[in-house]
Structures are given as C-alpha cells and as structure tokens.
Coordinates of C-alpha atoms in Angstrom, one line a residue:
M1 CA 159.8 43.8 105.7
S2 CA 161.2 46.5 104.0
D3 CA 161.2 44.6 100.9
L4 CA 157.3 43.5 101.4
K5 CA 156.6 47.2 101.6
I6 CA 158.6 48.0 98.3
S7 CA 156.9 45.2 96.3
T8 CA 153.1 46.2 97.4
L9 CA 154.1 49.6 96.4
N10 CA 155.4 48.7 93.3
L11 CA 152.3 46.5 92.5
T12 CA 149.9 49.4 93.7
K13 CA 151.6 51.8 91.2
R14 CA 151.7 49.0 88.6
Y15 CA 147.5 48.3 88.9
S16 CA 147.0 52.3 89.1
N17 CA 149.1 52.5 85.7
S18 CA 147.5 49.6 84.5
F19 CA 143.9 51.4 85.1
Q20 CA 144.7 54.5 83.9
L21 CA 145.8 52.5 80.6
F22 CA 142.8 51.0 80.3
L23 CA 140.9 54.1 80.6
M24 CA 143.0 55.6 77.9
V25 CA 142.4 53.1 75.8
H26 CA 138.9 53.2 76.0
S27 CA 138.5 57.0 75.8
H28 CA 140.9 57.1 72.6
R29 CA 139.1 59.1 69.7
V30 CA 139.6 55.6 67.3
F31 CA 137.7 53.7 70.0
R32 CA 135.1 56.5 70.6
G33 CA 134.3 56.8 67.1
F34 CA 134.0 52.9 66.3
F35 CA 130.9 53.6 68.8
I36 CA 129.2 56.3 66.4
M37 CA 130.0 53.9 63.6
L38 CA 128.0 50.9 65.3
L39 CA 125.5 53.5 66.2
L40 CA 124.9 54.3 62.3
F41 CA 125.0 50.6 61.2
H42 CA 122.3 50.2 63.3
M43 CA 120.2 53.0 61.8
I44 CA 121.0 51.9 58.7
L45 CA 120.3 48.1 59.4
L46 CA 116.5 49.4 60.5
L47 CA 116.0 51.4 57.7
V48 CA 117.2 49.4 54.7
P49 CA 115.0 46.7 53.3
W50 CA 114.8 43.4 54.6
I51 CA 115.4 41.2 51.0
E52 CA 118.0 38.3 50.3
I53 CA 121.0 39.4 48.7
K54 CA 123.4 37.1 47.3
I55 CA 127.3 38.2 46.2
P56 CA 129.8 35.7 44.7
A57 CA 131.7 33.5 47.2
W58 CA 135.5 32.9 46.4
P59 CA 136.9 29.5 47.6
I60 CA 139.2 31.6 50.0
L61 CA 136.2 33.2 51.4
K62 CA 134.2 30.0 52.0
I63 CA 137.2 28.4 54.0
K64 CA 137.6 31.7 56.1
F65 CA 133.6 31.7 56.9
A66 CA 134.0 27.7 57.7
I67 CA 136.9 28.4 60.1
G68 CA 134.8 31.3 61.9
T69 CA 131.4 29.3 61.8
S70 CA 133.3 26.6 63.7
L71 CA 135.3 28.6 66.2
W72 CA 132.4 30.5 67.3
P73 CA 130.7 29.5 70.6
F74 CA 127.4 31.0 69.8
P75 CA 124.8 29.4 67.8
T76 CA 124.8 30.9 64.2
I77 CA 123.0 30.9 61.2
D78 CA 123.7 30.0 57.7
M79 CA 125.9 32.5 55.8
L80 CA 127.3 30.7 52.7
S81 CA 125.8 28.4 50.0
E82 CA 128.0 26.5 47.8
E83 CA 128.3 29.6 45.2
N84 CA 126.9 32.6 47.2
L85 CA 127.4 34.8 50.7
Y86 CA 124.2 35.9 51.8
L87 CA 124.6 39.4 52.4
R88 CA 121.8 40.2 54.9
Q89 CA 123.2 37.2 57.4
I90 CA 126.7 38.8 56.9
L91 CA 125.1 41.8 58.2
M92 CA 123.8 40.4 61.2
K93 CA 126.4 38.4 62.2
T94 CA 128.7 41.5 62.1
L95 CA 126.1 43.3 64.3
E96 CA 126.0 40.3 67.0
I97 CA 129.7 40.1 66.9
S98 CA 130.2 43.8 67.4
V99 CA 127.8 43.8 70.2
I100 CA 129.5 40.7 71.8
M101 CA 132.9 42.0 71.4
L102 CA 132.0 45.1 73.2
Y103 CA 130.5 43.3 76.1
A104 CA 133.1 41.1 76.4
L105 CA 136.1 43.9 75.7
D106 CA 134.5 47.1 76.9
L107 CA 131.8 46.9 79.4
L108 CA 132.4 43.6 81.4
P109 CA 136.0 44.9 82.5
K110 CA 134.0 48.5 83.6
I111 CA 131.9 46.7 85.6
F112 CA 134.4 44.7 87.5
I113 CA 136.7 47.9 87.8
W114 CA 133.7 50.2 88.9
R115 CA 134.1 51.7 92.3
Q116 CA 130.6 49.9 93.4
N117 CA 129.7 47.2 95.7
V118 CA 129.6 43.4 95.1
L119 CA 125.7 43.3 94.6
W120 CA 125.4 45.9 92.4
K121 CA 128.1 44.6 89.9
F122 CA 126.3 41.1 89.9
V123 CA 123.0 42.6 89.0
N124 CA 124.6 44.6 86.0
I125 CA 126.5 41.5 84.4
V126 CA 123.3 39.4 84.7
I127 CA 121.0 42.1 83.2
L128 CA 123.6 42.8 80.4
S129 CA 124.6 39.2 79.8
Q130 CA 120.5 38.8 79.2
M131 CA 120.6 41.3 76.7
M132 CA 123.8 40.2 75.0
F133 CA 122.9 36.5 74.7
L134 CA 119.2 37.5 73.4
L135 CA 121.1 38.8 70.3
P136 CA 122.3 35.4 68.8
V137 CA 119.2 33.8 70.1
S138 CA 117.0 36.5 68.0
I139 CA 118.5 35.8 65.0
I140 CA 118.2 32.0 64.9
A141 CA 115.0 32.4 66.0
Y142 CA 114.3 34.1 62.9
D143 CA 115.8 31.5 60.8
K144 CA 114.3 28.7 62.5
V145 CA 111.0 29.7 63.7
A146 CA 110.2 32.6 60.6
L147 CA 109.3 35.5 62.8
P148 CA 107.9 38.4 60.9
T149 CA 110.7 40.7 59.4
D150 CA 109.4 44.0 60.7
T151 CA 109.1 42.3 64.3
M152 CA 112.5 40.6 63.6
K153 CA 114.4 43.8 62.8
L154 CA 112.8 45.8 65.6
R155 CA 113.7 43.1 68.2
I156 CA 117.2 42.9 67.3
F157 CA 117.6 46.9 66.7
S158 CA 116.1 47.6 70.1
I159 CA 118.1 44.9 72.0
S160 CA 121.5 46.0 70.4
F161 CA 120.9 49.6 70.2
C162 CA 120.0 49.8 74.1
F163 CA 123.5 48.1 74.7
V164 CA 125.6 50.3 72.7
I165 CA 123.7 53.3 74.4
V166 CA 124.8 51.4 78.0
C167 CA 128.4 51.2 76.8
E168 CA 128.2 54.7 75.1
I169 CA 126.9 56.4 78.8
L170 CA 130.0 54.5 80.8
S171 CA 132.6 55.5 78.1
I172 CA 131.4 58.9 78.1
R173 CA 131.2 58.9 81.8
E174 CA 135.1 57.3 81.9
Q175 CA 136.1 59.6 79.4
K176 CA 135.2 62.8 81.3
S177 CA 137.1 61.1 84.5
L178 CA 140.4 60.7 82.7
R179 CA 140.5 63.7 80.8
F180 CA 139.8 65.5 84.0
L181 CA 143.0 63.4 85.7
Q182 CA 145.0 64.4 82.5
I183 CA 144.2 67.8 83.2
N184 CA 145.1 67.9 86.7
Q185 CA 148.3 66.3 85.9
R186 CA 149.1 68.9 83.4
Q187 CA 148.2 71.7 85.8
Q188 CA 150.1 70.3 88.7
E189 CA 153.3 69.8 86.6
K190 CA 152.8 73.4 85.1
Q191 CA 152.6 74.7 88.7
R192 CA 155.9 73.1 89.8
Q193 CA 157.3 74.8 87.0
I194 CA 156.5 78.3 88.2
K195 CA 158.8 80.2 89.9
Q196 CA 158.9 80.7 94.0
K197 CA 158.3 84.0 93.2
T198 CA 154.7 84.4 91.7
Q199 CA 154.7 86.2 88.6
E200 CA 153.0 89.6 88.1
Y201 CA 150.6 90.7 85.3
S202 CA 149.2 93.8 84.5
W203 CA 145.4 94.3 83.0
C204 CA 146.7 95.1 79.5
E205 CA 148.2 91.5 79.7
I206 CA 145.4 89.8 81.4
V207 CA 142.6 91.4 79.2
K208 CA 144.1 89.3 76.2
H209 CA 143.2 85.9 77.3
D210 CA 139.7 86.2 76.9
S211 CA 139.0 83.1 74.5
P212 CA 137.8 79.7 74.9
N213 CA 141.1 78.6 73.8
D214 CA 143.1 80.8 76.1
C215 CA 141.1 81.9 79.1
W216 CA 142.0 83.5 82.4
I217 CA 140.1 85.0 85.1
V218 CA 141.0 86.7 88.4
I219 CA 139.7 86.1 91.7
K220 CA 140.6 88.1 94.7
E221 CA 144.0 89.8 93.0
K222 CA 145.4 86.3 91.7
I223 CA 145.0 85.2 88.0
Y224 CA 143.9 81.5 87.4
D225 CA 144.5 80.0 83.7
V226 CA 141.1 77.9 83.3
T227 CA 141.2 77.2 79.8
Q228 CA 141.4 73.4 80.1
F229 CA 138.7 73.2 82.5
L230 CA 136.2 75.2 80.5
Q231 CA 134.5 72.1 79.5
Y232 CA 134.1 70.8 82.8
H233 CA 132.8 73.5 84.5
P234 CA 129.5 72.8 86.0
G235 CA 128.2 76.4 85.5
G236 CA 129.0 75.4 81.5
N237 CA 130.5 78.4 79.3
M238 CA 129.4 80.9 82.3
I239 CA 133.3 81.5 82.5
L240 CA 133.8 83.1 79.1
D241 CA 131.6 86.0 79.8
G242 CA 134.4 86.8 82.5
A243 CA 137.3 85.8 80.4
G244 CA 140.2 88.2 81.1
G245 CA 138.4 89.9 83.8
D246 CA 137.7 90.1 87.7
C247 CA 135.3 87.0 88.8
T248 CA 135.7 87.5 92.2
A249 CA 132.1 88.4 93.1
L250 CA 130.9 85.3 91.1
W251 CA 132.9 83.0 92.6
Y252 CA 131.4 83.7 96.0
S253 CA 128.1 84.3 95.1
Y254 CA 127.3 81.4 92.6
H255 CA 129.5 78.9 94.5
P256 CA 128.6 76.6 97.5
S257 CA 130.1 78.1 100.9
K258 CA 132.0 75.1 101.6
M259 CA 134.0 76.1 98.4
T260 CA 134.1 79.4 98.8
K261 CA 136.0 79.1 102.2
Q262 CA 139.0 77.7 100.4
E263 CA 140.9 79.2 97.8
P264 CA 140.0 78.4 94.2
P265 CA 142.1 75.0 92.7
Q266 CA 145.6 76.3 92.9
Q267 CA 146.7 74.1 90.4
Y268 CA 145.1 76.7 87.8
L269 CA 147.1 79.6 89.6
I270 CA 150.0 81.3 87.3
G271 CA 150.2 84.5 89.3
K272 CA 148.8 87.9 90.3
V273 CA 147.7 91.5 89.7
R274 CA 150.3 93.9 89.5
D275 CA 149.1 96.9 91.1
H276 CA 145.7 95.2 92.1
Q277 CA 142.8 97.4 93.9
Q278 CA 140.4 95.4 95.5
Y279 CA 137.3 97.6 96.2
Y280 CA 135.1 94.9 97.7
S281 CA 136.0 92.9 101.2
Y282 CA 135.3 88.9 101.0
D283 CA 137.0 88.2 104.3
D284 CA 134.2 89.2 106.6
D285 CA 131.8 86.3 107.8
F286 CA 128.6 88.6 106.9
Y287 CA 127.8 86.9 103.4
Q288 CA 129.8 83.5 104.0
N289 CA 127.0 82.8 107.4
I290 CA 124.0 84.1 105.4
K291 CA 125.0 81.3 102.4
E292 CA 125.1 78.5 105.2
E293 CA 121.8 79.3 106.9
V294 CA 120.0 79.4 103.4
E295 CA 121.9 76.2 102.3
Q296 CA 121.0 74.7 105.3
K297 CA 117.4 75.7 105.1
I298 CA 117.0 74.9 101.3
P299 CA 119.4 72.5 100.0
R300 CA 121.2 73.9 96.7
N301 CA 119.8 71.4 94.8
K302 CA 116.2 72.6 95.4
W303 CA 116.8 76.5 94.4
Q304 CA 116.1 75.7 90.7
N305 CA 113.5 73.4 89.2
H306 CA 110.6 75.0 90.6
W307 CA 107.6 73.6 89.4
I308 CA 105.9 77.0 89.4
L309 CA 108.6 78.7 87.5
F310 CA 108.4 76.4 84.4
V311 CA 104.7 77.0 84.5
K312 CA 104.9 80.3 84.0
G313 CA 107.8 79.9 81.7
F314 CA 105.7 77.8 79.4
L315 CA 102.5 80.4 79.7
C316 CA 105.1 83.3 78.8
L317 CA 106.5 82.0 75.9
T318 CA 103.5 80.3 74.4
G319 CA 101.7 83.6 75.1
Y320 CA 104.2 85.5 73.6
L321 CA 104.5 83.7 70.4
A322 CA 101.0 83.6 70.1
C323 CA 100.7 87.6 70.6
L324 CA 103.5 87.6 67.7
Y325 CA 101.7 85.9 65.3
Y326 CA 98.5 87.6 65.9
Y327 CA 100.7 91.2 65.7
I328 CA 102.2 89.9 62.1
N329 CA 98.8 89.1 60.8
Y330 CA 96.8 91.6 62.1
C331 CA 98.7 94.8 63.3
T332 CA 95.8 96.1 65.6
L333 CA 96.6 98.3 68.7
L334 CA 95.4 95.3 71.0
S335 CA 98.1 93.2 69.3
A336 CA 101.1 95.6 69.6
I337 CA 100.1 96.0 73.4
L338 CA 99.6 92.4 74.2
L339 CA 102.9 91.5 72.2
G340 CA 104.9 94.2 74.1
F341 CA 103.5 93.2 77.6
L342 CA 104.0 89.5 77.0
A343 CA 107.6 90.4 75.4
A344 CA 108.5 92.0 78.8
Q345 CA 106.8 88.9 80.9
A346 CA 108.9 86.6 78.8
D347 CA 112.2 88.5 79.4
V348 CA 111.8 88.9 83.4
N349 CA 110.0 85.5 84.3
I350 CA 112.3 83.2 81.9
M351 CA 115.1 85.3 80.6
H352 CA 116.3 86.9 83.6
D353 CA 116.3 83.3 85.4
G354 CA 117.9 81.6 82.9
N355 CA 120.7 83.8 82.4
H356 CA 121.2 83.9 86.0
Y357 CA 121.5 79.9 85.6
A358 CA 118.6 79.9 88.2
F359 CA 116.1 78.2 85.5
S360 CA 116.9 74.8 85.9
S361 CA 119.8 72.9 87.4
N362 CA 120.2 71.3 84.0
K363 CA 122.8 74.0 82.3
T364 CA 121.7 73.5 79.0
L365 CA 117.9 74.1 79.8
S366 CA 119.2 77.0 81.9
F367 CA 121.1 78.1 78.8
L368 CA 117.8 77.9 76.3
A369 CA 116.1 80.2 79.1
G370 CA 118.3 82.7 78.8
Y371 CA 118.4 82.9 75.4
V372 CA 114.5 83.5 75.1
L373 CA 116.0 87.1 75.2
D374 CA 117.1 86.6 71.6
L375 CA 113.6 85.3 70.5
T376 CA 112.3 88.9 72.1
F377 CA 114.9 90.1 69.6
S378 CA 117.4 91.5 71.9
T379 CA 120.5 89.5 72.8
S380 CA 121.8 87.1 75.7
V381 CA 125.5 87.6 75.3
V382 CA 125.3 91.0 75.9
Y383 CA 123.1 90.6 78.9
R384 CA 124.9 88.4 80.7
R385 CA 127.9 90.2 80.3
S386 CA 126.4 94.1 81.0
H387 CA 124.3 92.8 83.9
N388 CA 125.8 89.6 85.8
F389 CA 129.3 91.3 85.5
G390 CA 128.3 94.9 85.0
H391 CA 125.7 95.2 87.5
H392 CA 125.5 92.3 89.8
S393 CA 129.2 92.5 90.8
C394 CA 129.2 96.4 91.6
V395 CA 125.6 97.3 92.2
N396 CA 125.8 101.2 92.3
H397 CA 129.5 101.6 92.0
L398 CA 129.8 104.9 90.3
E399 CA 132.9 104.0 88.1
L400 CA 132.1 100.4 87.9
D401 CA 128.4 99.4 87.2
R402 CA 127.2 99.2 83.7
A403 CA 123.9 101.3 84.6
F404 CA 125.8 104.5 85.0
D405 CA 127.7 104.3 82.0
T406 CA 124.4 103.5 79.6
T407 CA 122.4 106.6 81.1
F408 CA 124.3 109.5 81.9
P409 CA 124.4 112.2 80.1
Y410 CA 120.7 111.8 79.5
I411 CA 120.0 110.9 83.5
R412 CA 122.3 112.0 86.5
L413 CA 122.0 109.1 88.9
H414 CA 124.4 109.8 91.2
P415 CA 125.7 112.7 93.1
L416 CA 129.3 112.7 91.6
Q417 CA 128.4 112.7 88.5
Q418 CA 128.6 116.1 86.4
R419 CA 125.0 118.1 86.4
F420 CA 123.8 119.8 83.2
W421 CA 121.2 122.4 83.1
Y422 CA 118.7 119.9 81.6
H423 CA 119.1 117.6 84.4
K424 CA 116.3 119.7 86.3
Y425 CA 113.9 118.3 84.0
Q426 CA 115.2 115.0 84.0
H427 CA 112.3 113.9 86.8
L428 CA 109.8 114.9 83.6
Y429 CA 111.8 113.7 80.5
I430 CA 112.7 110.6 82.1
W431 CA 109.0 108.8 81.1
I432 CA 109.9 109.8 77.2
I433 CA 113.2 108.1 77.6
Y434 CA 111.9 105.1 79.1
T435 CA 109.9 104.7 76.2
F436 CA 112.8 104.0 74.1
V437 CA 114.5 101.7 75.9
N438 CA 113.7 98.2 74.4
F439 CA 115.3 100.7 70.9
T440 CA 118.6 101.6 72.6
D441 CA 118.7 97.7 74.1
V442 CA 118.5 96.4 70.6
F443 CA 120.2 99.1 68.5
G444 CA 122.9 98.9 70.7
T445 CA 123.6 95.2 71.0
F446 CA 126.9 95.2 68.4
D447 CA 128.2 98.5 70.2
E448 CA 128.1 96.9 73.8
M449 CA 129.6 93.7 71.8
Q450 CA 132.7 95.8 71.1
W451 CA 132.6 97.8 74.5
F452 CA 131.3 96.1 77.2
S453 CA 132.1 98.1 80.5
N454 CA 134.9 99.5 81.6
F455 CA 138.5 98.8 81.6
P456 CA 139.9 96.6 83.3
C457 CA 137.3 95.1 85.5
R458 CA 135.0 93.6 82.8
R459 CA 135.7 91.7 79.7
G460 CA 134.4 88.6 78.1
Y461 CA 134.7 86.5 75.2
V462 CA 132.1 87.0 71.9
S463 CA 132.8 84.3 69.2
K464 CA 131.8 85.4 65.5
L465 CA 129.2 83.0 65.3
Q466 CA 127.6 85.2 68.4
V467 CA 127.7 88.4 66.0
F468 CA 126.2 86.2 62.8
L469 CA 123.5 84.9 64.9
Q470 CA 122.9 88.3 66.3
I471 CA 122.7 90.0 62.7
I472 CA 120.1 87.1 61.9
V473 CA 117.9 88.2 64.7
K474 CA 117.9 92.3 64.0
L475 CA 117.2 91.2 60.7
L476 CA 114.4 89.0 61.7
W477 CA 113.2 91.6 64.3
I478 CA 113.2 94.6 61.6
S479 CA 111.5 92.2 59.0
L480 CA 108.4 90.3 61.1
T481 CA 107.9 93.3 63.4
L482 CA 108.1 96.3 60.8
I483 CA 108.6 95.3 56.9
Y484 CA 106.3 92.7 56.8
P485 CA 103.4 94.8 58.3
S486 CA 104.4 97.5 56.2
I487 CA 103.7 95.8 53.0
K488 CA 100.7 93.9 53.9
F489 CA 98.9 96.9 55.7
S490 CA 100.8 100.3 55.5
Y491 CA 103.6 101.7 56.4
K492 CA 101.6 104.5 58.8
V493 CA 100.0 101.6 60.5
A494 CA 102.9 99.4 60.9
F495 CA 105.0 102.1 62.4
G496 CA 102.5 103.3 64.7
M497 CA 101.9 99.9 66.0
W498 CA 105.6 99.2 66.4
F499 CA 106.2 101.9 68.2
V500 CA 103.4 101.2 70.7
Y501 CA 104.6 97.7 70.8
N502 CA 108.4 98.6 71.7
A503 CA 106.8 101.3 74.2
V504 CA 105.2 98.8 75.9
H505 CA 108.0 96.5 76.4
S506 CA 110.0 99.1 77.2
Y507 CA 108.2 99.9 80.2
N508 CA 107.3 96.7 81.4
Y509 CA 110.7 95.9 81.6
A510 CA 112.5 99.3 82.4
L511 CA 110.4 100.6 85.4
Y512 CA 111.1 97.2 87.6
F513 CA 114.7 97.5 87.3
S514 CA 114.4 101.2 88.1
V515 CA 112.9 101.1 91.3
N516 CA 115.3 98.7 92.8
H517 CA 118.6 100.9 92.8
W518 CA 117.4 104.4 91.6
T519 CA 115.5 105.8 94.5
L520 CA 116.4 107.7 97.8
E521 CA 116.7 104.5 100.0
A522 CA 119.0 102.7 97.8
G523 CA 122.9 103.6 98.5
V524 CA 125.5 104.4 96.2
V525 CA 129.1 103.9 96.3
D526 CA 132.3 105.2 94.2
N527 CA 135.9 104.5 94.2
Q528 CA 136.7 107.3 97.1
N529 CA 134.0 106.3 99.8
I530 CA 134.1 102.1 99.0
N531 CA 136.7 101.5 101.8
Q532 CA 136.8 97.5 101.6
T533 CA 133.1 97.3 102.5
N534 CA 131.7 94.0 102.4
W535 CA 130.9 92.7 99.1
G536 CA 127.2 90.9 100.8
K537 CA 126.4 94.5 103.0
L538 CA 126.6 96.5 99.8
Q539 CA 124.4 94.0 98.0
I540 CA 121.5 95.2 100.7
Q541 CA 122.6 98.6 100.9
N542 CA 122.4 99.7 97.7
S543 CA 119.3 97.7 96.8
S544 CA 115.6 98.4 97.7
N545 CA 112.4 95.8 97.4
F546 CA 109.0 96.8 96.7
A547 CA 105.3 94.8 97.4
L548 CA 106.9 91.6 99.2
D549 CA 103.2 90.8 100.4
S550 CA 101.7 91.2 96.6
F551 CA 101.2 88.1 94.8
I552 CA 100.8 89.8 91.3
W553 CA 103.9 92.2 91.8
T554 CA 105.7 89.3 92.4
H555 CA 104.9 87.4 89.1
L556 CA 104.6 90.4 87.5
S557 CA 108.0 91.4 88.1
G558 CA 109.5 87.9 87.9
G559 CA 110.4 88.2 91.2
L560 CA 112.6 91.5 90.8
N561 CA 110.7 92.8 94.0
Y562 CA 112.9 90.9 95.7
Q563 CA 115.9 92.4 94.6
I564 CA 118.3 92.1 97.7
E565 CA 117.6 88.5 97.9
H566 CA 118.2 88.1 94.3
H567 CA 121.4 89.8 94.6
L568 CA 122.8 87.7 97.1
F569 CA 121.4 84.5 95.7
P570 CA 121.3 85.2 91.6
Q571 CA 120.9 81.4 91.5
F572 CA 117.9 81.3 93.4
A573 CA 114.6 80.4 91.4
H574 CA 112.8 83.9 91.6
T575 CA 109.4 82.0 92.7
R576 CA 111.3 80.9 95.8
L577 CA 113.1 83.9 96.5
K578 CA 110.5 84.4 99.5
E579 CA 111.5 81.6 101.4
I580 CA 114.8 83.2 102.2
K581 CA 113.6 87.0 103.1
N582 CA 113.2 86.1 106.5
T583 CA 116.8 84.7 106.9
I584 CA 118.3 87.7 105.6
Q585 CA 116.1 90.1 107.1
E586 CA 117.2 88.8 110.3
K587 CA 121.0 88.8 109.5
A588 CA 120.9 92.5 108.4
K589 CA 119.0 93.5 111.3
Q590 CA 121.6 91.6 113.9
A591 CA 124.8 93.2 111.5
S592 CA 122.7 96.8 111.7
I593 CA 122.6 97.1 108.2
K594 CA 119.4 98.8 106.5
Y595 CA 117.0 96.2 104.7
F596 CA 114.2 98.6 103.2
E597 CA 111.4 97.3 101.4
F598 CA 108.5 99.6 99.9
P599 CA 105.1 98.8 100.8
S600 CA 103.9 99.1 97.1
F601 CA 105.0 99.6 93.6
L602 CA 103.6 103.1 93.5
D603 CA 105.6 104.2 96.6
A604 CA 108.8 102.7 94.9
L605 CA 107.9 104.5 91.8
I606 CA 107.4 108.1 93.7
S607 CA 110.9 107.5 95.6
H608 CA 112.7 106.7 92.1
Y609 CA 110.9 110.4 91.0
R610 CA 112.2 112.1 94.0
L611 CA 115.4 111.1 93.4
L612 CA 115.4 112.3 90.0
K613 CA 114.4 115.6 90.9
I614 CA 116.8 116.0 93.5
L615 CA 119.8 115.3 91.7
G616 CA 118.9 117.2 88.9
S617 CA 118.6 120.7 90.7
Q618 CA 121.6 120.0 93.6
D619 CA 124.7 118.4 93.6
Q620 CA 124.3 116.3 96.7
I621 CA 121.4 114.7 98.0

C-alpha cells in the first residue's frame, strides 16, 4: 500500500513538473518572438502587391518540395513548375503551415490542460478547428475557383490573424501565470534563507531602495522587497510613488477589507524598521467595519467606471482644449477666464480621480486620466507623490502633511507653527496668495521632484524620462500661453491675459481644498498628541464637508465637498461618494466621532477665514 502511495506521489510530481515545463517552453522569449514575427508576416502579406513572382528552382529544392507535398496531410497548391518556384504560393504555404503548427503545438495542448469543464474545451476545439481548416481550403479555392485577389487576401488574412491573436492571448495569460509562479518560488527560497532573527534596517538604508529595479516598501514597520512583484501589481506603478517609504495607509485604504485583515504576502518580507515610530493605529476595527459595510453595499467592481464621471470627463477635457485653442488664437479676457475655469474643472473632475485610480477600473485609463494634470501644464507624478502619500496618509499632521510644508512661513495653519508679526494680516493677504497657487504649482515642479516631503516617511521614484517630459510640458506651457500670444498680439496683452488665466485657475483649484481641512471645525494633530489614534478616525476628525445636498457644488468641486468620504475611500469615483455618506455618518455617530459638514460653500469659506484670523493673532485656538 505504501509503495502505491509513493508511486502516486511521484507520478503527480512528474505531471506537475511536465506542466510547468510546458508553460516554460511556451513562455520562452524565443517562442514569444515567433508570435511577433508571424504577426508582422501577416501584415506584410496583406500589404504587398498580389503578383506572380517566379524564382529559379534548384534540383535539390524540387526534390524537397515534392516530398513535402506528398507528406502534407491537407489539400495543397502547386508551388513548383519544371524550372521555377512560385513565390506567392510559397508565402501562402508558409502562412498555412505556421498557423496549423501553432494550432497543433501551442493552442490545442493549452485547451486540453486548461482548468475548464469538458463542454468549454469541446466548443473551443470545434470553433478553432474550423478556423484552422478554413485556411488551406481558402487557399485551394483561390487557385481552383479563381476568387478575386483582394477578397482572397482579406479572407486569408482575417482567418489567420484572428487565430494568431487567440494564441497570443492565451500565451500572454500563461506567461504571466508562469512568471508569477517563478517569482513566488524565488521569494520563498529567499525567505527560507533569512535568519531566524528578523533583520533590521534603518530609514537611511530603506530610502535607497526606491527604483523599479530595487523597490522596498514599509507596511506597519515591516519591510517588503516588492521588486519582482511590481509588474503584476493590480494597481500598476502606484507602488513606485511610495518606493523606499511608508505605505501603510495606502495598503489599508486601497485594498479590499478581506486582504487588509491579513498581513501582506510574507514571501516578500525581508525585515523590519529599526527604531520605527508608528504614529497611527490600524488595529482598531472602526475603519475595517466601515470598509466591509461599504463593500457589501456597493461591490468594489462598481466603485469606478461611472458613466456620469465619463461624460463629465469628456465634456471638461473637450471644453478645456477648445478654450485653449480660443485663448491661443484670440487672447481675450473671456478666453482667459474660460481657460482658467475649465483647466481647474479638468483637474478636479478628471485628474483627481485618475491619480487616485478612481476614474476607471482599467489602470491604463485611470493612469491617462491622471496625466490630464500634465495636459493642464502641471505634473501628475509630483501630485501623486505629495498628495496621495504626503497628504492622504497623514491628513493635518503637522510634521508629515505636505500642505504645511508648502504654505509656511507665508501662512500659519497650525497652532504649533511659529507665529510671525505679518501673520496677523494673513486673513487679508491670503486672497492674493491664492492668486499665485498655479504659478507655484507649475514652477515648483522640479524642486518637488528633488524634495518630495519630510524624511523619512515619504519618498518616491522619478525616472529621467519623467523629468524630460516635464521639461517639454513646461516649454509648451510657456510657448502656447505666453510666447506665441506675445508675438501674435503684444506682450502687454499676452502677460495680462496670462495672469488672468492663471489666477482663475488658481482660485478654482485652491479654494476647494482649503475649505476641507483648514477650518475651525477640522482637527489638527502633531507628533506629541497623535497617541496611536486610529487612522480611519483621524480622516473624519481632520476633514470637513460642505454643501452635500448641492448638485452644483458636487460637480463643480469634483466631489471634493464629500471630503470625508473621499479620504476614507480614495478609490471611489467622486460621482458616487454620496451613496456611502449615510453609512459613514452612522458609523461615526456610533463611535462618538465628530463628522462635520458645512451647509454651504460660503459657510466653509467663512470658517477658513476665521481660522486664519485667529491663528494670525494668537498662539492657540
């Protein structure tokens, strides 16, 4: 009996290894390169003239072609005369053989070993077999029935191209599964080699690993080497924005509740942070319970892809591009105002959701939506870095929130910040500063790339290509909005309209963010009083909403009036945030947490004004 068990185990192991060997062969770069060559061959065959070309035939070639024709099991065409070879027939036969061999050696075995039911396998075999046999039949039909040349080419091309695309899709899928399997095996081997005592690293060492080829992240004081996992991350390159830094808040806010209940994949664990100070608590069930209830109410696959958001995005983008054209060619006051307004609308309605991966479940589409910020001449990579990691992760935290770094000493927004004599006028001159927000945002791009935020909590990767693209973006901004209008009209008109456009853009963008966190009702924290507060509770206490019942403000602000909901669920499309408002309000009430909303935007703006006035005249609120 024991011998039977041993032989069964060996047999299972043998078939498992054979299956992996099969996947390895079919995922090899040479085999994959053959697919690319075949696709190019199809394109060439479709584009080249359909003419008869004859080449001299050597005796040895005549013998080989004769033997090959007699052994080929399918109907065939004449490729050989007494003296010549017909090049067109040879190309067609090459295509026919390539597709049939792919069917026999690649696609058919995949269908058999795929983990699907018998009916699925049978239907696929029948359909693909018909497609495959149509190819030689169509080639014979051309010679025998004399089909029109164009019809014949398109028919053969469509059949073979569709077939190869099917093979390619399955190959890509299996290649990914094999690579993921190999990565897991390597990581497990690496994990086994780690000493029993977990190795500790300082932040000075961790921040050095911030590139696609060497990427470490920190989650709850534990360090994970995710270099090999980057290309398989469902969120795309979002990890690189936090490479070499603390990604704990992003781990909890962007991943499903069933995943965050567990530890991150332990095969990537390499150590822990030496002398790590964790400011926030993630062990409380408060935020976890909210996520579970929201996920139950609205499945995660419906958080994005909202048709209203797509319509808004299309209207804002086309309107912005039309106004940019209008401004460049006419440079009037109306064109400058419209350009600034619609640039801000494109930012808050498209870019903001895109950079939070809330625009679409398709990561490429969300990635492109985020790059709308570059289209309005700012930079998405800096925004993701300073906003997602430098603000959402640590909202209104004096030492960590990037907003306090970029505004002080011009504006005093926290009681622990030093108060200068001129701050008693900040409630007056703040309206002038807001006029230049877009200037500082655009011109501060390269400074931000070098110094994203406070060491050691946030750091990210910026490639040379991104720096080069930003140089191009800024040159286009200056050329299109200032230099060209100056040449076409006059520098006085151009500079005046340029200032108006940027001022309108600044106000429409800055005020929405200011009234969400810098008000008397929004809380603030610092390293001394944080005391391991639950991260989810802080998002509610340190934020405030406004005009939740207003259709106009919801769409003008890009859903920023639902700031609390957005901070708890950044991956939620802003056009659907109102659907989870009642759930969060109820949970906050049960936990005795202050959930504050202003009746209108004006009320929020007045509270912002009062905060600035108080902080400018006294040390404490």
